[in-house]
Coordinates of N, CA and C in Angstrom, one line a residue:
M1 N -10.2 -22.8 -9.1 CA -10.8 -21.5 -9.3 C -11.8 -22.3 -10.7
H2 N -12.6 -22.4 -11.0 CA -14.6 -23.2 -11.3 C -13.7 -21.7 -12.8
P3 N -13.4 -22.3 -14.0 CA -13.8 -21.6 -15.9 C -15.0 -21.2 -15.3
D4 N -16.2 -21.1 -15.1 CA -16.9 -21.3 -15.3 C -17.7 -18.7 -14.6
L5 N -16.9 -19.5 -13.9 CA -16.9 -18.7 -12.8 C -16.3 -16.8 -12.9
D6 N -17.3 -16.0 -13.5 CA -16.8 -14.5 -14.1 C -16.1 -13.5 -12.2
V7 N -15.3 -12.5 -13.4 CA -14.9 -11.3 -12.1 C -16.2 -10.7 -11.6
S8 N -17.6 -10.3 -12.0 CA -18.4 -9.9 -11.4 C -19.0 -10.5 -10.4
S9 N -19.2 -12.6 -10.2 CA -19.1 -12.7 -9.5 C -18.1 -12.7 -8.2
L10 N -16.7 -13.2 -9.0 CA -15.8 -12.9 -7.6 C -15.7 -11.7 -6.7
I11 N -16.1 -10.3 -7.6 CA -15.6 -9.5 -6.7 C -15.5 -9.0 -5.4
R12 N -17.5 -9.8 -5.8 CA -18.2 -9.4 -4.1 C -18.0 -10.6 -3.0
A13 N -16.5 -11.5 -3.3 CA -16.2 -12.5 -2.5 C -14.6 -12.0 -1.5
T14 N -15.4 -10.8 -1.1 CA -14.5 -10.4 -0.7 C -14.5 -10.9 1.5
T15 N -13.6 -11.1 2.0 CA -13.1 -10.8 3.6 C -13.5 -9.7 4.1
S16 N -14.3 -9.9 5.7 CA -14.3 -9.0 6.1 C -12.9 -8.9 7.2
A17 N -13.4 -7.2 7.6 CA -12.2 -7.2 8.4 C -12.3 -7.7 9.7
Q18 N -13.2 -8.4 10.4 CA -13.4 -8.8 12.0 C -12.8 -10.0 12.0
S19 N -12.7 -11.0 10.3 CA -12.3 -12.6 10.0 C -10.9 -12.1 9.5
V20 N -10.0 -11.2 9.5 CA -9.6 -10.8 9.4 C -8.1 -11.0 10.4
G21 N -9.3 -9.8 10.5 CA -8.6 -10.2 12.5 C -8.2 -10.7 13.2
K22 N -9.6 -11.6 13.3 CA -9.6 -13.2 14.0 C -8.5 -13.5 13.8
F23 N -8.8 -14.8 12.6 CA -7.2 -14.8 11.4 C -6.0 -14.4 12.1
L24 N -5.7 -13.4 12.6 CA -4.0 -12.5 12.4 C -4.3 -13.1 13.7
F25 N -4.7 -13.0 15.1 CA -4.9 -12.7 16.1 C -5.0 -14.5 16.3
S26 N -4.9 -15.2 15.5 CA -5.3 -17.1 16.2 C -3.8 -17.6 15.5
A27 N -3.3 -16.7 14.6 CA -2.4 -17.5 13.9 C -1.1 -17.4 15.3
C28 N -1.1 -15.7 15.4 CA -0.3 -15.3 16.4 C -0.2 -15.8 17.8
A29 N -1.5 -16.3 17.8 CA -1.6 -17.2 19.0 C -0.5 -18.8 19.3
S30 N -1.1 -18.3 17.5 CA -0.5 -20.6 18.1 C 0.7 -20.2 17.2
V31 N 1.2 -19.1 17.2 CA 2.9 -19.7 16.3 C 3.4 -18.9 18.1
L32 N 3.6 -17.8 18.2 CA 4.1 -17.0 19.3 C 4.4 -17.8 20.7
P33 N 4.7 -17.6 21.3 CA 5.0 -18.5 23.0 C 3.7 -17.8 23.6
R34 N 3.6 -17.7 24.8 CA 2.3 -17.5 26.0 C 2.9 -16.6 26.6
E35 N 4.1 -16.8 27.0 CA 5.5 -16.7 27.6 C 5.2 -14.8 27.8
L36 N 5.7 -14.6 25.5 CA 6.8 -13.9 25.3 C 5.5 -12.1 25.4
L37 N 3.8 -11.9 25.5 CA 3.4 -11.6 26.6 C 2.8 -11.5 28.0
G38 N 2.7 -11.9 28.9 CA 3.1 -12.5 29.8 C 1.5 -12.6 30.2
C39 N 0.6 -12.2 31.0 CA -0.7 -12.3 31.8 C -2.1 -12.8 30.2
S40 N -3.1 -13.2 30.3 CA -4.5 -12.9 29.2 C -4.3 -11.6 29.1
G41 N -5.2 -10.9 30.4 CA -5.1 -9.8 29.5 C -4.6 -9.0 28.7
N42 N -3.1 -8.6 28.7 CA -1.8 -8.4 27.6 C -2.4 -8.5 25.9
W43 N -2.5 -10.5 26.9 CA -2.5 -10.6 25.1 C -4.4 -10.2 24.4
I44 N -5.5 -9.8 25.3 CA -7.1 -9.6 25.2 C -6.4 -8.3 24.3
E45 N -5.7 -7.6 25.3 CA -5.1 -6.6 24.4 C -4.6 -6.3 23.5
L46 N -3.4 -6.7 22.7 CA -3.6 -7.4 21.1 C -4.2 -7.7 21.2
R47 N -5.5 -8.5 21.0 CA -6.3 -8.6 20.0 C -7.5 -8.1 19.9
R48 N -7.6 -6.3 20.6 CA -8.4 -5.0 20.0 C -7.5 -4.2 19.6
A49 N -6.0 -4.2 19.9 CA -5.5 -3.8 19.1 C -5.4 -4.2 17.3
I50 N -4.6 -5.6 17.1 CA -5.1 -6.2 16.4 C -6.6 -5.7 15.1
S51 N -8.0 -5.6 16.0 CA -9.5 -5.1 15.6 C -9.1 -3.7 15.3
T52 N -8.6 -3.2 15.8 CA -7.9 -1.3 15.0 C -7.8 -2.0 13.9
F53 N -6.3 -2.6 13.7 CA -5.4 -2.4 12.5 C -6.1 -2.1 11.6
V54 N -6.6 -4.1 11.5 CA -6.7 -4.2 10.4 C -8.7 -3.4 9.9
S55 N -9.1 -2.8 10.7 CA -10.1 -1.6 9.9 C -9.7 -0.5 9.9
L56 N -8.0 -0.1 9.9 CA -7.6 1.0 9.5 C -8.2 1.7 8.5
R57 N -8.3 3.3 7.9 CA -8.6 3.0 6.5 C -6.7 3.7 6.1
K58 N -7.1 3.1 4.7 CA -6.0 3.6 3.6 C -4.8 4.5 3.2
Y59 N -4.7 5.7 4.3 CA -3.7 6.2 4.7 C -4.0 7.0 6.0
D60 N -4.8 5.8 6.7 CA -4.4 6.0 8.8 C -3.0 5.3 9.3
S61 N -2.9 6.4 10.3 CA -2.0 5.0 10.7 C -2.4 4.9 12.6
M62 N -1.7 3.3 12.8 CA -1.9 3.8 15.0 C -0.5 3.5 15.8
D63 N -1.3 4.1 16.6 CA 0.0 4.4 17.4 C 0.0 3.3 18.8
I64 N 1.0 3.2 18.3 CA 1.1 2.2 20.0 C 1.3 2.3 21.0
A65 N 1.8 3.4 21.4 CA 1.6 3.8 22.5 C -0.1 3.3 24.0
P66 N -1.0 3.5 23.1 CA -2.0 3.2 24.3 C -2.1 2.0 24.4
L67 N -1.7 0.7 23.5 CA -1.3 -0.4 23.9 C -0.9 -0.9 25.2
I68 N 0.2 -0.3 24.5 CA 2.5 -0.3 25.6 C 1.2 -0.3 27.4
N69 N 0.7 1.7 26.8 CA -0.4 1.8 28.4 C -1.1 0.7 29.3
K70 N -1.9 0.2 27.9 CA -2.7 -0.5 29.2 C -2.6 -2.6 28.9
M71 N -1.2 -2.4 29.0 CA -0.7 -3.9 29.1 C -0.2 -3.5 30.4
R72 N 0.3 -4.9 30.9 CA 1.0 -5.1 32.5 C 2.3 -5.2 32.4
V73 N 3.2 -4.8 31.9 CA 5.0 -5.3 31.8 C 5.0 -6.4 33.6
S74 N 4.4 -5.8 34.3 CA 4.9 -6.6 35.6 C 4.8 -8.3 35.1
Q75 N 3.5 -8.1 34.3 CA 3.2 -9.6 34.6 C 4.6 -10.1 33.2
V76 N 4.5 -9.9 32.7 CA 5.6 -10.3 31.8 C 7.2 -10.2 32.4
Q77 N 6.6 -12.4 32.7 CA 8.1 -12.5 33.5 C 9.3 -12.8 33.3
W78 N 9.1 -12.8 31.2 CA 10.9 -12.3 31.6 C 12.1 -11.9 31.3
L79 N 11.0 -10.3 32.0 CA 11.6 -9.2 31.6 C 11.5 -8.4 33.7
S80 N 11.3 -9.4 34.1 CA 11.1 -9.7 35.6 C 13.1 -8.9 35.8
I81 N 13.5 -8.2 36.8 CA 14.7 -8.1 37.3 C 14.9 -9.3 38.0
S82 N 16.2 -9.9 37.5 CA 16.6 -10.5 39.1 C 17.2 -9.6 40.2
G83 N 17.1 -10.0 41.0 CA 17.9 -9.5 42.9 C 16.8 -8.4 42.7
A84 N 15.4 -8.1 42.4 CA 14.7 -7.3 43.0 C 14.0 -8.0 43.6
R85 N 14.0 -6.9 45.2 CA 12.5 -7.4 46.4 C 11.3 -7.0 46.1
S86 N 10.2 -8.2 46.3 CA 9.4 -8.3 46.5 C 8.8 -7.7 45.1
G87 N 9.3 -7.8 43.2 CA 9.2 -7.7 43.0 C 9.1 -6.0 42.3
V88 N 9.3 -5.5 43.3 CA 9.7 -3.9 43.0 C 10.2 -3.6 42.7
C89 N 10.8 -2.5 41.4 CA 12.1 -1.9 40.6 C 11.8 -0.5 41.3
S90 N 12.7 -0.3 40.1 CA 13.1 1.8 40.1 C 13.0 2.0 38.7
Y91 N 12.4 3.3 38.8 CA 11.8 3.6 38.0 C 12.8 4.1 36.3
E92 N 13.6 3.6 36.5 CA 14.6 3.8 35.3 C 14.5 1.8 34.3
D93 N 14.3 0.9 35.4 CA 14.2 -0.1 35.3 C 13.0 -0.1 34.7
L94 N 11.4 0.3 35.3 CA 10.2 -0.3 34.5 C 10.6 0.6 33.7
V95 N 11.1 1.9 32.3 CA 10.8 2.6 31.0 C 12.5 1.7 31.1
W96 N 13.2 0.7 31.0 CA 13.7 -0.1 30.3 C 13.0 -1.4 30.0
R97 N 11.9 -1.9 31.1 CA 11.0 -2.7 31.0 C 10.2 -2.6 29.7
T98 N 9.6 -1.9 29.7 CA 8.5 -0.8 28.9 C 9.0 -0.4 27.7
D99 N 10.1 -0.1 27.5 CA 10.3 0.5 25.8 C 11.2 -1.3 25.6
M100 N 11.2 -2.8 26.1 CA 11.8 -3.8 25.8 C 10.2 -4.4 25.1
L101 N 9.1 -3.7 26.5 CA 7.6 -4.8 25.8 C 7.6 -3.6 24.3
R102 N 7.6 -3.0 24.0 CA 7.5 -1.9 23.1 C 7.8 -2.2 22.1
N103 N 9.5 -2.4 21.8 CA 10.4 -3.6 20.7 C 9.0 -4.5 20.2
V104 N 8.9 -5.2 21.6 CA 8.5 -6.6 20.3 C 7.2 -6.5 20.5
V105 N 6.0 -5.4 20.9 CA 5.0 -5.0 19.8 C 4.8 -4.7 18.9
C106 N 5.9 -3.7 18.5 CA 6.9 -3.8 17.1 C 6.6 -4.7 16.2
W107 N 7.3 -5.3 16.6 CA 7.9 -6.4 16.1 C 7.1 -7.5 15.6
I108 N 5.8 -7.3 15.9 CA 4.7 -8.4 16.1 C 4.1 -8.0 14.7
F109 N 3.9 -6.2 14.8 CA 3.2 -5.9 13.4 C 3.5 -6.4 13.0
R110 N 5.2 -5.6 12.4 CA 6.0 -5.6 11.2 C 6.5 -6.9 10.6
R111 N 6.2 -7.1 11.5 CA 7.6 -8.4 11.1 C 6.1 -9.6 11.2
V112 N 6.1 -10.0 12.2 CA 4.1 -11.2 12.3 C 3.9 -10.8 11.7
L113 N 2.6 -10.1 12.0 CA 1.5 -9.9 11.5 C 1.7 -9.2 10.4
S114 N 1.6 -8.2 9.4 CA 2.0 -8.3 8.0 C 2.9 -8.6 6.9
T115 N 3.3 -9.5 7.3 CA 4.1 -10.9 6.8 C 2.8 -12.1 6.2
L116 N 1.9 -11.9 7.4 CA 0.8 -12.9 6.8 C 0.0 -12.9 6.9
L117 N -0.2 -10.1 6.9 CA -1.9 -10.3 6.1 C -0.9 -10.4 4.8
K118 N -0.5 -9.8 4.3 CA 0.5 -10.5 3.0 C -0.3 -11.6 2.4
T119 N 0.5 -12.0 3.1 CA 0.5 -13.3 2.6 C -0.3 -14.7 2.8
V120 N -1.1 -14.7 3.1 CA -2.4 -14.0 3.0 C -3.4 -13.8 2.3
F121 N -3.3 -12.4 2.3 CA -4.7 -11.0 2.1 C -4.0 -10.5 0.4
Y122 N -5.2 -10.0 0.0 CA -4.8 -8.7 -0.8 C -5.1 -7.2 -0.5
C123 N -4.8 -6.5 0.2 CA -5.5 -5.4 0.8 C -5.1 -4.4 -0.8
T124 N -6.2 -3.5 -0.6 CA -6.8 -2.8 -1.6 C -8.0 -2.5 -1.7
D125 N -7.9 -0.7 -1.9 CA -9.0 0.0 -1.6 C -10.0 0.1 -2.8
R126 N -11.4 1.0 -3.3 CA -12.2 0.3 -4.3 C -13.1 1.3 -4.4
E127 N -13.2 1.4 -6.0 CA -14.3 2.6 -6.1 C -15.5 3.0 -5.6
T128 N -16.1 1.8 -5.1 CA -17.3 2.5 -4.0 C -17.2 2.3 -2.5
T129 N -15.9 2.1 -1.8 CA -16.2 2.3 -1.2 C -14.4 3.4 -0.4
R130 N -14.1 4.5 -1.2 CA -13.3 5.5 -1.2 C -11.6 4.5 -0.4
M131 N -11.7 5.3 0.5 CA -11.1 4.8 1.5 C -10.4 3.8 2.2
K132 N -11.4 2.8 2.2 CA -11.9 1.9 2.9 C -11.1 0.9 2.8
V133 N -10.3 0.0 3.7 CA -9.6 -1.3 2.8 C -10.4 -2.4 2.7
T134 N -10.3 -3.0 1.5 CA -11.4 -4.0 0.9 C -9.8 -5.9 1.3
Y135 N -10.4 -6.7 1.8 CA -9.4 -8.1 1.4 C -10.2 -8.7 0.4
Y136 N -8.5 -9.8 -0.2 CA -9.9 -10.9 -1.0 C -8.2 -12.2 -0.4
R137 N -9.2 -12.5 0.0 CA -8.1 -14.1 -0.2 C -7.2 -13.9 -1.1
R138 N -5.9 -14.3 -1.1 CA -5.1 -14.3 -2.4 C -5.6 -15.0 -3.8
P139 N -5.5 -16.7 -3.8 CA -6.5 -17.3 -4.4 C -7.4 -16.8 -5.7
I140 N -8.6 -15.7 -4.5 CA -9.7 -15.6 -5.3 C -9.1 -14.8 -6.0
W141 N -7.8 -13.7 -5.3 CA -7.9 -11.9 -6.3 C -6.6 -12.6 -7.2
S142 N -5.8 -13.2 -7.2 CA -5.3 -14.0 -8.5 C -5.4 -14.3 -9.0
Y143 N -7.3 -15.3 -9.2 CA -8.1 -15.1 -9.9 C -9.0 -14.2 -10.8
I144 N -9.0 -13.0 -10.1 CA -9.8 -12.5 -10.8 C -8.5 -11.5 -11.4
R145 N -7.4 -11.6 -10.9 CA -6.2 -10.5 -11.9 C -5.9 -11.7 -13.3
F146 N -6.1 -12.8 -13.2 CA -6.2 -13.3 -14.4 C -7.0 -13.4 -15.3
R147 N -8.1 -13.6 -15.0 CA -9.1 -13.6 -15.8 C -9.1 -11.9 -16.7
S148 N -9.2 -11.1 -15.6 CA -8.7 -9.1 -16.9 C -7.2 -9.1 -17.0
T149 N -6.7 -9.5 -16.8 CA -5.7 -10.0 -17.4 C -5.8 -10.3 -19.1
R150 N -6.4 -11.5 -18.5 CA -6.2 -12.2 -20.0 C -7.9 -11.3 -21.1
T151 N -8.2 -11.2 -20.8 CA -10.1 -10.0 -21.4 C -8.7 -8.9 -22.4
L152 N -7.8 -7.3 -21.2 CA -7.5 -6.7 -22.1 C -6.5 -6.5 -21.9
L153 N -5.5 -7.6 -22.3 CA -4.4 -7.9 -23.6 C -4.7 -9.0 -24.5
S154 N -6.6 -9.3 -25.1 CA -7.4 -9.3 -26.2 C -7.0 -8.2 -27.0
D155 N -7.5 -7.0 -26.5 CA -8.0 -6.6 -27.1 C -7.3 -5.0 -28.2
R156 N -6.7 -4.5 -26.8 CA -5.7 -3.3 -27.6 C -4.2 -3.9 -26.8
F157 N -3.7 -4.9 -26.1 CA -3.2 -3.9 -25.4 C -1.5 -5.7 -25.8
R158 N -0.8 -4.9 -24.9 CA 0.0 -6.3 -24.5 C 1.3 -6.7 -24.0
E159 N 1.6 -8.1 -23.1 CA 2.1 -8.0 -22.3 C 3.4 -8.2 -22.9
I160 N 4.9 -7.0 -21.8 CA 6.5 -7.8 -22.1 C 6.9 -7.9 -21.5
D161 N 7.8 -8.5 -20.9 CA 8.7 -9.7 -20.3 C 9.6 -8.0 -19.8
H162 N 10.5 -8.7 -19.1 CA 11.9 -8.6 -18.7 C 12.6 -8.3 -20.0
R163 N 13.5 -9.4 -20.2 CA 14.4 -9.7 -21.5 C 13.4 -8.7 -22.4
T164 N 12.5 -8.5 -22.4 CA 11.9 -7.3 -23.7 C 11.9 -6.2 -23.8
K165 N 11.3 -5.9 -22.3 CA 11.2 -4.4 -21.9 C 12.9 -3.9 -21.6
D166 N 14.1 -4.5 -20.9 CA 15.5 -4.5 -21.4 C 16.0 -4.0 -22.8
H167 N 15.9 -4.9 -23.7 CA 16.0 -4.4 -24.9 C 15.6 -3.1 -25.1
I168 N 14.4 -3.2 -25.4 CA 13.5 -1.3 -25.6 C 14.5 -0.4 -25.0
R169 N 14.9 -0.6 -23.9 CA 14.6 0.4 -23.0 C 16.2 0.0 -23.6
L170 N 16.9 0.0 -23.8 CA 18.5 0.2 -24.7 C 17.9 0.7 -26.1
E171 N 17.6 -0.2 -26.9 CA 18.0 0.7 -27.9 C 17.5 1.8 -27.4
R172 N 16.2 2.2 -26.4 CA 16.0 4.1 -26.3 C 17.0 4.6 -26.4
L173 N 17.6 4.2 -25.4 CA 18.8 4.7 -24.7 C 19.4 5.3 -25.4
E174 N 20.1 4.3 -26.4 CA 21.5 4.7 -27.3 C 21.0 5.9 -28.2
R175 N 19.6 6.1 -28.9 CA 19.1 7.2 -29.2 C 18.9 8.3 -29.1
G176 N 19.0 7.8 -27.3 CA 19.2 9.0 -26.5 C 17.0 9.9 -26.2
L177 N 16.2 8.6 -26.3 CA 15.2 9.1 -26.0 C 14.7 8.8 -25.0
Y178 N 13.5 9.1 -24.7 CA 12.7 8.2 -23.2 C 12.8 6.6 -23.5
F179 N 12.2 6.4 -22.6 CA 11.0 4.4 -22.2 C 11.0 4.6 -21.6
S180 N 9.4 4.7 -21.3 CA 8.1 4.7 -20.4 C 7.7 3.9 -20.5
Y181 N 6.6 2.9 -19.7 CA 6.4 1.4 -19.0 C 5.9 1.7 -18.3
S182 N 4.7 1.0 -18.5 CA 3.2 1.3 -16.8 C 3.2 -0.8 -17.2
K183 N 3.2 -0.5 -14.9 CA 2.4 -1.7 -14.3 C 1.1 -1.5 -14.9
L184 N 0.1 -2.7 -14.8 CA -1.3 -2.2 -14.3 C -1.6 -2.2 -12.3
R185 N -2.4 -1.6 -12.2 CA -3.2 -1.9 -10.4 C -4.4 -2.2 -10.4
W186 N -5.1 -3.2 -10.4 CA -6.4 -3.8 -11.2 C -6.8 -3.0 -9.6
I187 N -8.0 -2.2 -9.3 CA -9.0 -1.7 -8.8 C -11.0 -2.2 -8.1
P188 N -11.7 -2.9 -7.5 CA -12.3 -3.2 -7.8 C -13.2 -2.5 -7.6
K189 N -14.4 -2.1 -8.6 CA -15.7 -1.6 -8.3 C -16.7 -2.6 -8.5
A190 N -18.1 -2.0 -8.4 CA -18.9 -2.7 -8.5 C -19.7 -3.8 -8.9
N191 N -19.3 -4.1 -10.5 CA -19.2 -5.6 -10.8 C -18.2 -5.5 -11.7
G192 N -17.0 -5.8 -11.3 CA -16.0 -5.7 -12.0 C -14.6 -5.5 -11.9
V193 N -13.6 -4.5 -12.7 CA -12.4 -4.4 -11.5 C -11.9 -2.7 -13.2
R194 N -11.0 -2.3 -12.5 CA -11.2 -1.1 -13.6 C -9.2 -0.9 -13.4
A195 N -9.0 -0.8 -14.8 CA -7.5 -1.1 -14.6 C -6.4 0.4 -14.7
L196 N -6.3 1.3 -13.4 CA -4.7 2.2 -13.3 C -3.3 1.6 -13.8
Q197 N -3.0 3.1 -14.7 CA -1.7 3.0 -14.9 C -1.3 3.1 -14.6
V198 N 0.6 2.4 -13.5 CA 1.2 2.9 -12.4 C 2.1 3.5 -13.3
S199 N 2.6 5.2 -12.8 CA 3.8 5.2 -14.5 C 5.1 4.9 -13.5
L200 N 6.0 4.3 -14.3 CA 7.2 3.6 -14.5 C 8.1 5.0 -14.6
M201 N 10.0 4.6 -14.2 CA 10.8 5.8 -14.8 C 10.1 6.0 -16.1
D202 N 11.2 7.1 -16.0 CA 11.7 7.0 -18.0 C 13.5 7.2 -17.7
N203 N 14.1 6.9 -18.7 CA 15.0 7.0 -18.7 C 15.3 8.2 -20.8
V204 N 16.3 8.6 -20.5 CA 17.3 9.0 -21.0 C 18.6 9.0 -20.7
V205 N 19.4 9.2 -21.6 CA 21.0 9.6 -22.3 C 21.2 11.0 -21.9
R206 N 21.8 11.4 -21.0 CA 23.2 12.9 -21.8 C 24.2 12.8 -21.1
G207 N 25.4 12.2 -22.6 CA 26.3 12.3 -22.6 C 26.5 11.0 -22.8
S208 N 27.4 10.5 -22.0 CA 28.0 9.6 -21.5 C 26.9 8.6 -19.2
K209 N 26.5 9.3 -19.1 CA 25.7 9.1 -18.2 C 24.5 9.1 -18.5
Y210 N 23.1 8.6 -17.3 CA 22.1 8.6 -17.7 C 21.6 8.9 -16.6
A211 N 20.0 9.7 -16.7 CA 19.8 10.7 -16.1 C 18.1 9.8 -15.9
Y212 N 17.3 9.8 -14.9 CA 16.4 9.5 -14.6 C 15.0 10.2 -14.3
Y213 N 14.3 10.1 -14.9 CA 13.2 11.6 -14.6 C 11.8 10.5 -14.9
S214 N 11.2 11.0 -13.2 CA 9.7 10.5 -12.9 C 8.1 10.9 -14.2
S215 N 7.6 10.1 -14.4 CA 6.7 10.6 -15.0 C 5.5 12.2 -13.5
R216 N 5.5 11.5 -12.8 CA 5.1 12.1 -11.6 C 5.7 13.2 -11.6
S217 N 6.7 13.2 -11.5 CA 7.8 14.8 -11.2 C 7.4 15.8 -12.7
L218 N 7.0 15.3 -13.4 CA 6.6 15.9 -14.4 C 5.5 16.2 -14.9
W219 N 5.3 16.3 -15.0 CA 3.0 16.5 -13.9 C 3.0 17.6 -12.6
R220 N 4.2 17.0 -11.9 CA 3.5 18.1 -11.2 C 5.2 20.2 -11.5
S221 N 5.9 19.2 -12.1 CA 6.2 20.6 -12.9 C 4.8 21.2 -13.9
I222 N 4.1 20.3 -14.4 CA 3.0 21.0 -15.6 C 1.7 21.5 -14.6
G223 N 2.0 21.3 -13.6 CA 1.4 21.3 -12.8 C 1.3 23.2 -11.7
A224 N 3.2 23.6 -11.5 CA 3.4 24.5 -11.4 C 3.3 25.0 -12.1
I225 N 3.8 25.1 -13.0 CA 3.7 26.0 -14.3 C 2.2 27.2 -14.8
L226 N 1.1 25.9 -15.0 CA 0.2 26.6 -14.5 C -0.6 26.9 -13.6
R227 N -0.1 26.5 -12.1 CA -0.6 27.2 -10.8 C 0.3 28.7 -11.5
H228 N 1.0 28.9 -11.9 CA 1.7 30.1 -11.5 C 1.0 30.9 -12.9
E229 N 0.9 30.3 -14.0 CA 0.0 31.1 -15.4 C -1.9 31.8 -14.7
I230 N -2.0 30.6 -13.9 CA -3.2 30.8 -13.9 C -3.7 32.1 -12.4
R231 N -2.6 32.2 -11.9 CA -2.7 33.7 -10.4 C -1.6 34.1 -11.6
S232 N -1.3 34.6 -12.8 CA -0.4 35.3 -13.3 C -1.8 36.4 -14.2
L233 N -2.7 35.0 -14.8 CA -4.0 36.3 -15.9 C -5.0 36.2 -14.4
G234 N -5.0 35.8 -13.4 CA -5.6 36.3 -12.4 C -6.2 38.1 -11.9
G235 N -4.7 39.1 -12.2 CA -4.1 40.1 -12.2 C -4.5 40.5 -13.2
S236 N -5.6 40.3 -14.4 CA -5.4 40.7 -15.8 C -6.3 40.6 -15.5
N237 N -7.7 40.3 -15.0 CA -9.2 40.6 -15.0 C -9.7 39.5 -15.5
V238 N -9.1 38.2 -15.5 CA -9.3 36.7 -16.0 C -9.6 36.5 -15.0
G239 N -11.4 35.7 -14.2 CA -11.4 35.5 -13.3 C -11.2 33.2 -13.5
T240 N -13.2 33.3 -13.8 CA -12.9 31.8 -13.6 C -11.7 31.6 -15.6
R241 N -12.1 30.1 -15.3 CA -11.8 28.6 -16.1 C -11.8 29.5 -17.2
A242 N -13.4 30.0 -17.5 CA -14.0 29.4 -19.4 C -12.9 31.2 -19.5
E243 N -12.8 31.8 -19.0 CA -12.6 32.4 -18.9 C -11.5 32.9 -19.4
I244 N -10.2 31.9 -18.8 CA -9.1 31.7 -19.0 C -8.8 30.9 -20.1
Y245 N -8.9 30.2 -20.6 CA -10.3 29.6 -21.3 C -9.8 30.3 -23.4
R246 N -10.7 30.8 -23.2 CA -10.7 32.0 -23.8 C -10.0 32.6 -24.1
Y247 N -9.7 34.0 -23.2 CA -7.6 34.1 -23.6 C -7.2 34.1 -23.7
G248 N -6.9 32.2 -22.7 CA -5.5 31.2 -23.9 C -5.8 30.9 -25.1
L249 N -7.0 30.7 -25.3 CA -7.6 30.2 -28.0 C -7.1 32.2 -28.5
G250 N -6.5 32.8 -27.6 CA -6.2 34.4 -28.8 C -4.9 33.9 -28.9
H251 N -3.7 33.6 -28.0 CA -2.7 33.2 -27.4 C -1.6 31.9 -28.6
V252 N -3.3 31.1 -29.1 CA -2.6 30.0 -29.5 C -2.2 30.1 -31.2
G253 N -0.8 29.7 -31.6 CA -0.4 30.1 -32.5 C 1.0 30.4 -32.6
V254 N 1.1 31.5 -31.3 CA 1.8 32.9 -31.6 C 3.3 32.1 -31.4

């Protein structure tokens, strides 16, 4: 990457889902044997399914049952039953062939397509597009992350390696104290990136055993307590949050 490129210009260098889908299908067609799916119609259905797959939103999932129903199992020669007359097979044989084809398609999506996608592209959501998945080529995103991390470390943060992290953890565990650290996740926004803290496990020693607590589980417990208190206060003719806040001020320091 050119040293004069800034993050604000690179953040717009995304790859469209349509281009990602074309790349994945071309890679599959080059790597996988043609006989794996049989006729050209089955390959066309796979291409359409890949386009749907790369267009999914962040928490969406895709069912491959419609894809299997559109494929012609009879055109997959390596699934043909030896000894069958005129290509006619029983219902049990058809179910077996369909299950085998479903396993092959699942393997293509889970092992081939997912590996290619994670290797070539970085998939993330954006502030400006909510749950829509955005694709960056790996070299571009690596440079964005490098520049952003360098800027962050020059301000008020510092990076620790695994050896330093383990040393601090053991030192605090011997004193029976919590140790929490965070990884950074970069979220693209309109003219740059936003750093998000990803909370990891906190450790504490009880007796001679190690106990592990998650920061998220701690906040879930606090949230449950607050919800219980709000319901309790709601029965005391306290309605809005502002009124609950004023009600709680009278108990400060009690």
